[in-house]
CSV table of C-alpha atoms in Angstrom, one decimal:
chain,number,residue,atom,x,y,z
A,1,MET,CA,12.9,10.6,2.1
A,2,ARG,CA,10.7,13.1,0.2
A,3,LEU,CA,7.5,12.1,-1.4
A,4,ASN,CA,9.0,12.9,-4.8
A,5,SER,CA,12.1,10.9,-3.8
A,6,LEU,CA,13.4,8.1,-6.1
A,7,ALA,CA,14.7,6.3,-3.0
A,8,LEU,CA,11.2,6.1,-1.5
A,9,ARG,CA,9.7,4.9,-4.7
A,10,LEU,CA,12.3,2.2,-5.2
A,11,PHE,CA,12.2,1.0,-1.6
A,12,ALA,CA,8.4,1.1,-1.2
A,13,THR,CA,7.8,-0.7,-4.5
A,14,SER,CA,10.4,-3.4,-3.9
A,15,ALA,CA,9.4,-4.0,-0.3
A,16,ALA,CA,5.7,-4.2,-1.1
A,17,TRP,CA,6.4,-6.7,-3.9
A,18,THR,CA,8.7,-8.8,-1.8
A,19,LEU,CA,6.2,-9.0,1.1
A,20,LEU,CA,3.4,-9.9,-1.2
A,21,ALA,CA,5.1,-12.2,-3.7
A,22,LEU,CA,7.3,-14.3,-1.5
A,23,PRO,CA,4.5,-15.6,0.9
A,24,LEU,CA,2.2,-16.2,-2.1
A,25,ALA,CA,4.9,-18.0,-4.0
A,26,GLY,CA,5.8,-20.0,-0.9
A,27,TYR,CA,2.2,-21.1,-0.3
A,28,ILE,CA,1.8,-22.1,-4.0
A,29,ILE,CA,5.0,-24.1,-4.0
A,30,TYR,CA,4.2,-25.8,-0.7
A,31,ALA,CA,0.7,-26.7,-1.9
A,32,LEU,CA,2.0,-28.1,-5.2
A,33,TYR,CA,4.7,-30.1,-3.4
A,34,ARG,CA,2.3,-31.5,-0.9
A,35,ASP,CA,-0.1,-32.5,-3.7
A,36,ASP,CA,2.7,-34.1,-5.6
A,37,VAL,CA,4.0,-36.1,-2.6
A,38,GLN,CA,0.4,-37.1,-1.8
A,39,LEU,CA,-0.2,-38.3,-5.4
A,40,SER,CA,3.1,-40.1,-5.4
A,41,PHE,CA,2.3,-41.8,-2.1
A,42,ASP,CA,-1.2,-42.8,-3.2
A,43,ALA,CA,0.2,-44.0,-6.6
A,44,GLN,CA,2.6,-46.3,-4.7
A,45,LEU,CA,-0.3,-47.7,-2.6
A,46,LYS,CA,-2.4,-48.2,-5.8
A,47,LYS,CA,0.5,-50.0,-7.5
A,48,LEU,CA,1.1,-52.3,-4.5
A,49,LEU,CA,-2.7,-53.0,-4.2
A,50,THR,CA,-2.9,-53.9,-7.9
A,51,GLN,CA,0.1,-56.2,-7.7
A,52,ILE,CA,-1.2,-58.0,-4.6
A,53,THR,CA,-4.7,-58.3,-6.0
A,54,ILE,CA,-3.4,-59.8,-9.2
A,55,ASP,CA,-1.1,-62.3,-7.5
A,56,SER,CA,-3.6,-63.4,-4.8
A,57,MET,CA,-6.9,-63.4,-6.7
A,58,SER,CA,-5.8,-64.8,-10.1
A,59,THR,CA,-6.5,-68.3,-9.0
A,60,MET,CA,-9.1,-70.9,-10.0
A,61,GLY,CA,-9.8,-72.0,-6.4
A,62,ASP,CA,-12.3,-70.6,-4.0
A,63,GLU,CA,-9.7,-68.9,-1.8
A,64,PRO,CA,-6.9,-66.3,-2.4
A,65,VAL,CA,-3.3,-67.4,-2.5
A,66,ASN,CA,-0.6,-65.9,-0.4
A,67,PRO,CA,1.2,-63.3,-2.6
A,68,PRO,CA,5.0,-63.1,-2.6
A,69,ASN,CA,6.4,-60.1,-0.7
A,70,LEU,CA,8.4,-58.9,-3.6
A,71,TYR,CA,6.8,-55.5,-4.0
A,72,GLU,CA,8.0,-53.7,-0.8
A,73,PRO,CA,10.8,-55.0,1.5
A,74,LEU,CA,9.2,-53.4,4.5
A,75,PHE,CA,6.3,-55.8,4.3
A,76,GLU,CA,8.7,-58.2,5.9
A,77,VAL,CA,9.6,-55.9,8.8
A,78,THR,CA,7.4,-56.1,11.9
A,79,GLN,CA,5.3,-53.0,12.5
A,80,SER,CA,7.2,-51.1,9.8
A,81,GLY,CA,4.1,-49.1,8.8
A,82,TRP,CA,3.8,-51.0,5.4
A,83,TYR,CA,1.1,-53.7,5.6
A,84,TRP,CA,-1.2,-55.8,3.4
A,85,GLN,CA,-4.2,-57.9,4.5
A,86,ILE,CA,-6.7,-60.1,2.7
A,87,ARG,CA,-9.8,-61.3,4.5
A,88,PRO,CA,-13.4,-62.3,3.6
A,89,ILE,CA,-16.0,-59.6,4.1
A,90,ASP,CA,-19.5,-59.7,5.8
A,91,GLY,CA,-18.4,-62.5,8.1
A,92,ALA,CA,-18.1,-65.0,5.2
A,93,PRO,CA,-15.9,-68.0,5.8
A,94,GLY,CA,-12.5,-68.0,4.2
A,95,ARG,CA,-8.8,-67.7,4.9
A,96,THR,CA,-7.3,-64.5,6.1
A,97,LEU,CA,-3.8,-63.6,4.9
A,98,VAL,CA,-1.6,-60.8,6.3
A,99,SER,CA,1.9,-59.5,5.7
A,100,PRO,CA,4.6,-60.5,8.1
A,101,SER,CA,4.9,-56.8,9.1
A,102,LEU,CA,1.4,-57.0,10.8
A,103,ALA,CA,2.4,-59.8,13.1
A,104,THR,CA,-0.7,-60.5,15.2
A,105,ALA,CA,-2.5,-57.2,14.4
A,106,MET,CA,-5.3,-56.6,12.0
A,107,LEU,CA,-6.2,-53.6,9.8
A,108,PRO,CA,-9.6,-51.9,10.1
A,109,SER,CA,-11.7,-52.1,6.9
A,110,PRO,CA,-13.0,-49.0,5.2
A,111,TYR,CA,-15.7,-51.2,3.8
A,112,ASP,CA,-16.9,-52.1,7.3
A,113,ARG,CA,-16.9,-48.5,8.2
A,114,LYS,CA,-19.1,-47.6,5.2
A,115,PHE,CA,-16.4,-45.4,3.5
A,116,PRO,CA,-17.5,-44.6,-0.1
A,117,THR,CA,-15.6,-45.9,-3.1
A,118,ASP,CA,-13.8,-43.6,-5.6
A,119,ASP,CA,-14.2,-43.8,-9.4
A,120,THR,CA,-11.9,-46.8,-9.5
A,121,GLY,CA,-13.9,-48.8,-6.9
A,122,THR,CA,-11.3,-48.5,-4.1
A,123,ARG,CA,-11.7,-47.0,-0.6
A,124,TRP,CA,-9.3,-44.8,1.3
A,125,MET,CA,-9.0,-44.3,5.0
A,126,ASN,CA,-6.5,-42.7,7.4
A,127,VAL,CA,-6.5,-44.4,10.8
A,128,PRO,CA,-4.1,-45.1,13.7
A,129,GLY,CA,-2.0,-48.2,12.9
A,130,PRO,CA,-0.7,-51.0,15.1
A,131,THR,CA,2.0,-48.7,16.6
A,132,GLY,CA,-0.4,-45.8,17.1
A,133,SER,CA,1.0,-43.8,14.2
A,134,THR,CA,-1.4,-42.8,11.4
A,135,ILE,CA,-1.5,-45.0,8.4
A,136,ARG,CA,-3.3,-44.6,5.0
A,137,ILE,CA,-5.3,-47.6,4.0
A,138,LEU,CA,-6.4,-48.5,0.4
A,139,GLU,CA,-9.0,-51.2,0.0
A,140,PHE,CA,-10.4,-53.1,-3.0
A,141,ILE,CA,-13.1,-55.8,-3.0
A,142,ASP,CA,-12.6,-58.8,-5.3
A,143,SER,CA,-13.2,-62.5,-5.6
A,144,PRO,CA,-10.9,-65.4,-6.3
A,145,GLY,CA,-10.6,-65.7,-10.1
A,146,HIS,CA,-12.4,-62.4,-10.3
A,147,ASP,CA,-15.6,-64.4,-10.2
A,148,PRO,CA,-18.5,-62.4,-8.7
A,149,GLU,CA,-20.2,-65.7,-7.6
A,150,LYS,CA,-17.4,-66.6,-5.2
A,151,THR,CA,-16.8,-65.2,-1.7
A,152,LYS,CA,-15.7,-61.6,-1.8
A,153,TYR,CA,-12.5,-60.6,-0.1
A,154,SER,CA,-11.2,-57.3,1.2
A,155,ILE,CA,-7.7,-56.6,-0.2
A,156,MET,CA,-6.0,-53.8,1.8
A,157,VAL,CA,-2.6,-52.1,1.5
A,158,ALA,CA,-1.4,-49.6,4.1
A,159,GLY,CA,1.5,-47.1,4.3
A,160,PRO,CA,2.8,-44.8,7.0
A,161,MET,CA,1.5,-41.3,7.0
A,162,ASP,CA,4.2,-40.1,9.3
A,163,TRP,CA,6.7,-40.5,6.4
A,164,PHE,CA,4.4,-38.3,4.3
A,165,GLU,CA,4.0,-35.7,7.0
A,166,GLU,CA,7.7,-35.7,7.9
A,167,THR,CA,8.6,-35.2,4.2
A,168,VAL,CA,6.2,-32.3,3.8
A,169,ALA,CA,7.1,-30.7,7.1
A,170,LYS,CA,10.9,-30.8,6.3
A,171,PHE,CA,10.1,-29.3,2.9
A,172,ARG,CA,7.9,-26.6,4.5
A,173,ALA,CA,10.6,-25.7,7.1
A,174,ARG,CA,13.3,-25.5,4.4
A,175,LEU,CA,11.1,-23.5,2.1
A,176,THR,CA,10.2,-21.1,4.9
A,177,SER,CA,13.8,-20.6,5.8
A,178,ALA,CA,14.9,-20.1,2.2
A,179,LEU,CA,12.1,-17.7,1.4
A,180,SER,CA,12.7,-15.8,4.6
A,181,LEU,CA,16.4,-15.4,3.8
A,182,VAL,CA,15.5,-14.4,0.3
A,183,GLY,CA,13.1,-11.8,1.5
A,184,LEU,CA,15.5,-10.4,4.0
A,185,GLY,CA,18.2,-10.4,1.4
A,186,LEU,CA,15.9,-8.5,-1.1
A,187,LEU,CA,15.0,-5.9,1.5
A,188,ALA,CA,18.6,-5.4,2.5
A,189,ALA,CA,19.6,-5.2,-1.1
A,190,THR,CA,16.9,-2.6,-1.7
A,191,VAL,CA,18.1,-0.5,1.2
A,192,PHE,CA,21.7,-0.8,0.1
A,193,GLN,CA,20.8,0.0,-3.5
A,194,VAL,CA,18.7,3.1,-2.5
A,195,ARG,CA,20.9,4.5,0.3
A,196,PHE,CA,24.3,3.5,-0.7
A,197,GLY,CA,23.8,3.1,-4.4
A,198,LEU,CA,22.4,6.6,-5.0
A,199,LEU,CA,24.5,8.3,-2.4
A,200,PRO,CA,27.7,7.9,-4.4
A,201,LEU,CA,26.0,9.3,-7.4
A,202,ARG,CA,25.2,12.5,-5.5
A,203,ARG,CA,28.8,12.7,-4.3
A,204,ILE,CA,30.0,12.2,-7.9
A,205,GLU,CA,27.6,15.0,-9.0
A,206,ARG,CA,29.1,17.4,-6.4
A,207,GLY,CA,32.6,16.5,-7.4
A,208,LEU,CA,32.0,16.8,-11.1
A,209,ALA,CA,30.1,20.0,-10.6
A,210,SER,CA,33.0,21.6,-8.9
A,211,ILE,CA,35.3,20.7,-11.8
A,212,ARG,CA,33.0,21.0,-14.8
A,213,SER,CA,30.8,23.8,-13.8
A,214,GLY,CA,29.1,25.6,-16.7
A,215,GLN,CA,29.0,22.9,-19.4
A,216,VAL,CA,26.0,22.5,-21.7
A,217,GLU,CA,23.2,20.4,-20.4
A,218,ARG,CA,21.8,17.6,-22.6
A,219,LEU,CA,19.3,15.9,-20.3
A,220,GLU,CA,15.8,17.5,-20.5
A,221,GLY,CA,12.6,17.1,-18.5
A,222,LYS,CA,11.7,16.8,-14.9
A,223,LEU,CA,13.5,14.0,-13.1
A,224,PRO,CA,13.2,12.5,-9.6
A,225,ALA,CA,14.9,14.5,-6.9
A,226,GLU,CA,18.0,12.4,-6.7
A,227,ILE,CA,18.7,12.7,-10.4
A,228,GLU,CA,18.0,16.4,-10.8
A,229,PRO,CA,21.6,17.5,-9.8
A,230,LEU,CA,23.0,15.3,-12.5
A,231,GLN,CA,21.2,16.9,-15.4
A,232,THR,CA,24.0,19.3,-16.2
A,233,GLU,CA,26.8,16.7,-15.5
A,234,LEU,CA,25.8,13.4,-17.1
A,235,ASN,CA,27.1,14.1,-20.6
A,236,ALA,CA,30.4,15.5,-19.2
A,237,LEU,CA,30.7,12.4,-17.1
A,238,ILE,CA,30.2,10.1,-20.0
A,239,GLU,CA,32.8,12.0,-22.1
A,240,SER,CA,35.3,12.0,-19.2
A,241,ASN,CA,34.8,8.2,-18.7
A,242,GLN,CA,35.3,7.6,-22.3
A,243,ASP,CA,38.6,9.6,-22.3
A,244,ILE,CA,39.8,7.5,-19.4
A,245,ILE,CA,38.9,4.3,-21.1
A,246,ASP,CA,40.7,5.3,-24.3
A,247,ARG,CA,43.8,6.3,-22.4
A,248,ALA,CA,43.7,3.0,-20.5
A,249,ARG,CA,43.5,1.0,-23.7
A,250,THR,CA,46.4,2.9,-25.2
A,251,GLN,CA,48.6,2.2,-22.2
A,252,VAL,CA,47.7,-1.5,-22.2
A,253,GLY,CA,48.5,-1.8,-25.9
A,254,ASN,CA,51.9,-0.1,-25.3
A,255,LEU,CA,52.7,-2.4,-22.4
A,256,ALA,CA,51.9,-5.5,-24.5
A,257,HIS,CA,54.0,-4.3,-27.3
A,258,ALA,CA,56.9,-3.6,-24.9
A,259,LEU,CA,56.7,-7.1,-23.4
A,260,LYS,CA,56.4,-9.0,-26.6
A,261,THR,CA,60.0,-8.9,-27.7
A,262,PRO,CA,61.6,-9.7,-24.3
A,263,LEU,CA,59.2,-12.6,-23.8
A,264,ALA,CA,60.1,-14.0,-27.2
A,265,VAL,CA,63.8,-13.8,-26.4
A,266,ILE,CA,63.4,-15.5,-23.0
A,267,THR,CA,61.4,-18.4,-24.7
A,268,ASN,CA,64.1,-18.9,-27.4
A,269,GLU,CA,66.9,-18.9,-24.9
A,270,ALA,CA,65.1,-21.4,-22.7
A,271,ARG,CA,64.7,-23.8,-25.7
A,272,GLU,CA,68.4,-23.6,-26.5
A,273,ASP,CA,69.6,-23.9,-23.0
A,274,LYS,CA,71.0,-27.4,-22.3
A,275,THR,CA,71.8,-26.8,-18.6
A,276,ALA,CA,69.8,-28.0,-15.6
A,277,PHE,CA,67.5,-24.9,-16.1
A,278,GLY,CA,66.6,-26.1,-19.6
A,279,SER,CA,66.0,-29.6,-18.3
A,280,LYS,CA,63.7,-28.3,-15.6
A,281,VAL,CA,61.8,-26.2,-18.2
A,282,ALA,CA,61.4,-29.3,-20.4
A,283,GLU,CA,60.3,-31.4,-17.4
A,284,GLN,CA,57.7,-28.9,-16.5
A,285,ALA,CA,56.5,-28.6,-20.1
A,286,HIS,CA,56.2,-32.4,-20.2
A,287,LEU,CA,54.1,-32.3,-17.0
A,288,MET,CA,51.9,-29.6,-18.5
A,289,ARG,CA,51.4,-31.6,-21.6
A,290,ASP,CA,50.4,-34.7,-19.6
A,291,GLN,CA,47.9,-32.7,-17.6
A,292,ILE,CA,46.4,-31.2,-20.7
A,293,THR,CA,46.1,-34.6,-22.4
A,294,HIS,CA,44.5,-36.0,-19.2
A,295,TYR,CA,41.8,-33.4,-19.0
A,296,LEU,CA,41.2,-33.4,-22.8
A,297,ASP,CA,40.7,-37.2,-22.5
A,298,ARG,CA,38.3,-36.7,-19.6
A,299,ALA,CA,36.4,-34.1,-21.7
A,300,ARG,CA,36.3,-36.4,-24.7
A,301,ILE,CA,34.9,-39.3,-22.6
A,302,ALA,CA,32.3,-37.1,-20.9
A,303,ALA,CA,31.2,-35.7,-24.3
A,304,ARG,CA,31.0,-39.2,-25.7
A,305,THR,CA,29.0,-40.8,-22.9
A,306,ASN,CA,26.5,-37.9,-23.0
A,307,THR,CA,26.1,-37.9,-26.7
A,308,ILE,CA,22.4,-38.7,-27.6
A,309,GLY,CA,21.9,-41.1,-30.4
A,310,ARG,CA,24.8,-43.5,-29.7
A,311,VAL,CA,22.9,-46.8,-29.6
A,312,THR,CA,24.3,-50.3,-29.5
A,313,SER,CA,22.5,-53.6,-30.0
A,314,VAL,CA,23.1,-55.8,-27.0
A,315,GLU,CA,22.2,-59.1,-28.8
A,316,ALA,CA,24.7,-58.5,-31.6
A,317,VAL,CA,27.5,-57.7,-29.2
A,318,ALA,CA,26.7,-60.6,-26.9
A,319,GLU,CA,26.5,-63.1,-29.7
A,320,ALA,CA,29.9,-62.1,-31.1
A,321,LEU,CA,31.5,-62.1,-27.6
A,322,VAL,CA,30.1,-65.5,-26.6
A,323,MET,CA,31.5,-67.1,-29.8
A,324,ALA,CA,34.9,-65.5,-29.3
A,325,ILE,CA,35.2,-66.3,-25.6
A,326,GLU,CA,34.0,-69.9,-26.0
A,327,ARG,CA,36.8,-70.4,-28.5
A,328,ILE,CA,39.4,-68.8,-26.1
A,329,HIS,CA,38.4,-71.2,-23.3
A,330,ARG,CA,37.6,-74.3,-25.5
A,331,GLU,CA,40.2,-76.3,-23.6
A,332,LYS,CA,38.1,-76.1,-20.4
A,333,GLY,CA,34.9,-77.0,-22.4
A,334,ILE,CA,33.1,-74.0,-21.0
A,335,SER,CA,29.6,-73.4,-22.4
A,336,ILE,CA,28.0,-70.0,-22.3
A,337,ASP,CA,24.2,-69.8,-22.1
A,338,TYR,CA,22.9,-66.4,-23.0
A,339,THR,CA,19.5,-64.8,-23.1
A,340,VAL,CA,19.0,-61.3,-24.4
A,341,GLN,CA,15.7,-59.5,-24.4
A,342,PRO,CA,14.7,-58.9,-28.0
A,343,GLY,CA,15.3,-55.3,-29.0
A,344,ALA,CA,17.5,-54.5,-26.0
A,345,LYS,CA,19.8,-51.6,-26.8
A,346,PHE,CA,22.6,-49.9,-24.8
A,347,GLN,CA,22.7,-46.1,-24.8
A,348,GLY,CA,26.4,-45.7,-25.5
A,349,GLU,CA,29.4,-46.8,-27.5
A,350,LYS,CA,29.7,-50.3,-28.9
A,351,GLN,CA,33.4,-50.5,-27.8
A,352,ASP,CA,32.5,-49.7,-24.2
A,353,LEU,CA,29.8,-52.4,-24.1
A,354,GLU,CA,32.2,-55.0,-25.6
A,355,GLU,CA,34.9,-54.1,-23.1
A,356,MET,CA,32.5,-54.4,-20.1
A,357,LEU,CA,30.8,-57.6,-21.3
A,358,GLY,CA,34.0,-59.1,-22.5
A,359,ASN,CA,35.7,-58.7,-19.1
A,360,LEU,CA,32.7,-60.2,-17.2
A,361,LEU,CA,32.5,-63.2,-19.5
A,362,ASP,CA,36.2,-63.8,-19.5
A,363,ASN,CA,36.3,-63.6,-15.7
A,364,ALA,CA,33.4,-66.0,-15.4
A,365,CYS,CA,34.9,-68.5,-17.8
A,366,LYS,CA,38.2,-68.5,-15.9
A,367,TRP,CA,36.5,-69.4,-12.7
A,368,GLY,CA,33.6,-71.4,-13.9
A,369,GLN,CA,33.5,-75.2,-14.0
A,370,ALA,CA,31.3,-76.0,-17.0
A,371,ARG,CA,28.7,-73.3,-17.6
A,372,VAL,CA,28.4,-69.5,-17.7
A,373,TYR,CA,25.1,-67.8,-17.8
A,374,LEU,CA,24.4,-64.4,-19.4
A,375,THR,CA,21.1,-62.5,-19.3
A,376,ALA,CA,20.3,-59.0,-20.5
A,377,VAL,CA,16.9,-57.3,-19.9
A,378,VAL,CA,15.6,-53.8,-20.0
A,379,ASN,CA,13.8,-52.6,-16.9
A,380,ASN,CA,10.9,-50.1,-17.0
A,381,PRO,CA,10.6,-50.2,-20.8
A,382,GLU,CA,7.6,-47.9,-20.7
A,383,THR,CA,9.6,-45.0,-19.2
A,384,THR,CA,12.0,-43.8,-21.8
A,385,SER,CA,14.0,-41.4,-19.6
A,386,ARG,CA,14.6,-44.0,-16.9
A,387,ARG,CA,15.2,-47.2,-18.9
A,388,LYS,CA,17.9,-49.3,-17.5
A,389,LEU,CA,19.8,-52.2,-19.1
A,390,ARG,CA,20.5,-54.9,-16.6
A,391,ILE,CA,23.2,-57.4,-17.6
A,392,THR,CA,23.9,-60.4,-15.4
A,393,VAL,CA,26.8,-62.8,-15.8
A,394,GLN,CA,27.0,-65.9,-13.5
A,395,ASP,CA,29.2,-68.9,-13.3
A,396,ASP,CA,29.2,-72.3,-11.5
A,397,GLY,CA,32.7,-71.9,-10.0
A,398,PRO,CA,33.7,-71.8,-6.3
A,399,GLY,CA,32.3,-68.3,-5.8
A,400,LEU,CA,33.4,-65.7,-3.3
A,401,SER,CA,32.6,-64.8,0.3
A,402,PRO,CA,31.0,-61.4,1.0
A,403,GLU,CA,34.3,-60.1,2.3
A,404,GLN,CA,36.1,-61.2,-0.9
A,405,ARG,CA,33.3,-59.6,-3.1
A,406,ALA,CA,33.8,-56.3,-1.2
A,407,LYS,CA,37.6,-56.4,-2.0
A,408,ILE,CA,37.7,-57.7,-5.5
A,409,GLY,CA,36.5,-54.4,-7.1
A,410,LYS,CA,39.6,-52.5,-6.0
A,411,ARG,CA,41.9,-51.7,-8.8
A,412,GLY,CA,44.6,-54.3,-9.4
A,413,LEU,CA,43.6,-56.4,-6.4
A,414,ARG,CA,43.6,-60.2,-7.0
A,415,LEU,CA,42.5,-62.9,-4.6
A,416,ASP,CA,44.2,-65.7,-6.4
A,417,GLU,CA,47.4,-65.6,-8.5
A,418,SER,CA,46.7,-69.0,-10.1
A,419,LYS,CA,44.6,-67.4,-12.8
A,420,PRO,CA,46.1,-65.3,-15.5
A,421,GLY,CA,45.4,-61.6,-15.7
A,422,SER,CA,46.2,-58.3,-14.2
A,423,GLY,CA,43.3,-58.0,-11.8
A,424,LEU,CA,42.0,-54.9,-13.5
A,425,GLY,CA,39.0,-56.5,-15.3
A,426,LEU,CA,36.3,-55.7,-12.8
A,427,SER,CA,37.8,-52.3,-12.0
A,428,ILE,CA,37.6,-51.4,-15.7
A,429,VAL,CA,34.0,-52.6,-15.8
A,430,SER,CA,33.1,-50.6,-12.7
A,431,ASP,CA,34.8,-47.4,-14.1
A,432,LEU,CA,33.2,-47.7,-17.5
A,433,ALA,CA,29.7,-48.3,-15.9
A,434,ALA,CA,30.2,-45.3,-13.7
A,435,SER,CA,31.1,-43.1,-16.7
A,436,TYR,CA,27.6,-43.9,-18.0
A,437,ARG,CA,26.0,-43.2,-14.6
A,438,GLY,CA,25.6,-47.0,-14.1
A,439,LYS,CA,27.0,-49.4,-11.5
A,440,LEU,CA,28.5,-52.8,-11.0
A,441,ARG,CA,27.3,-55.1,-8.2
A,442,LEU,CA,28.7,-58.5,-7.2
A,443,ASP,CA,26.6,-61.2,-5.5
A,444,ALA,CA,26.4,-64.9,-4.9
A,445,SER,CA,25.0,-66.9,-7.9
A,446,GLU,CA,22.3,-69.5,-7.6
A,447,HIS,CA,24.6,-71.7,-9.7
A,448,GLY,CA,27.2,-71.6,-6.9
A,449,GLY,CA,29.7,-69.1,-8.3
A,450,LEU,CA,29.8,-65.4,-8.7
A,451,LYS,CA,27.0,-63.2,-10.0
A,452,ALA,CA,28.1,-59.9,-11.6
A,453,ILE,CA,25.3,-57.4,-12.3
A,454,ILE,CA,25.8,-54.1,-14.2
A,455,GLU,CA,23.1,-51.5,-14.8
A,456,LEU,CA,23.5,-49.2,-17.7
A,457,PRO,CA,21.3,-46.7,-19.6
A,458,ALA,CA,19.1,-48.4,-22.1
A,459,ALA,CA,18.0,-46.9,-25.4
């Protein structure tokens, strides 16, 4: 490559930018991702600490109460890496409470080791845990009833750092591999573009020059070395290409015109043919129509379920359905108790909510003995984009075993023919919920029967 070569300029510029930008971008992406994972991990610890502090210290007595392990299931698993611990500080008398996951171990206290507090009054510390793996401890000092005159207790929550490090390490490895492949691909593309992209242009120039020698030049000025030979040929090449395109268009138009009449004749003859051939054409046309209808329906449903602004009041739908279904099953004397969170709304069509809720209530009334229970609440109401409507329908009937619950969602499958119906109710509910990116789950009810839970997008 000459110094005045376009190939050298393109390759050098692209290679330098690639070797500079990709490592820098990779470092920035990795740092941002690590910070985000760290913030998310710390936010989870803060949330758990706040919940445990409120549940254990909001008492009128002189000692904390044992908080329920409802915040993190791994608090119940021995040496899982997730722990909480409550104990008095400075050797003061008082009860010590620990999560089942700690077993007989104890967590070291950042307070005892003189770690400073942050702006929220909490202390952070990374230390080896009971299994030897590093854990991150968050500690807060508080008193029962939040009374400063009472004995102060250290409330600690710990989470495993190996999860954090493994997550970041996997991301770093994937990011490095991806950026390395991108870098190699860019360099290879640059070489290909320079060597093989420009080389055909030079061959084209030589070929055109041998055919169109002596035509008027329209490009002016000094150009890079690779483009100089094309100065006298570019306009001729453009004109020649345009002629080729015009001729191609003419030929295509002629071909279309020539095929139009024979194609119309074939179509008409096929419609009038009453033989087996005509039947086969009609059969295939029917199949094509069914397929088109099927996919149009799917597109319509997809468009409908993704339409923003379709909002349905859950309370209005539930009230109307409860009245109607109680009348349908009045011979059994079934009573439906329903509780709907005020203002709960479903992000979707009213007809779809009626069909899902109606199937669940009808199924519960068929199997229930005396009472059916309906509740509807909205989870995470403070997060608009992640609001979930949770509807629970329970009955006091005989219930189902785990094996039966696993089978009952299959389309058309019925476990007992003594009850009327087609066996499609729960399958319909499951399909409709899935179309809204929701889900149906079956469980045992505390009232003895079946508990059906559907999660749907909330408005």
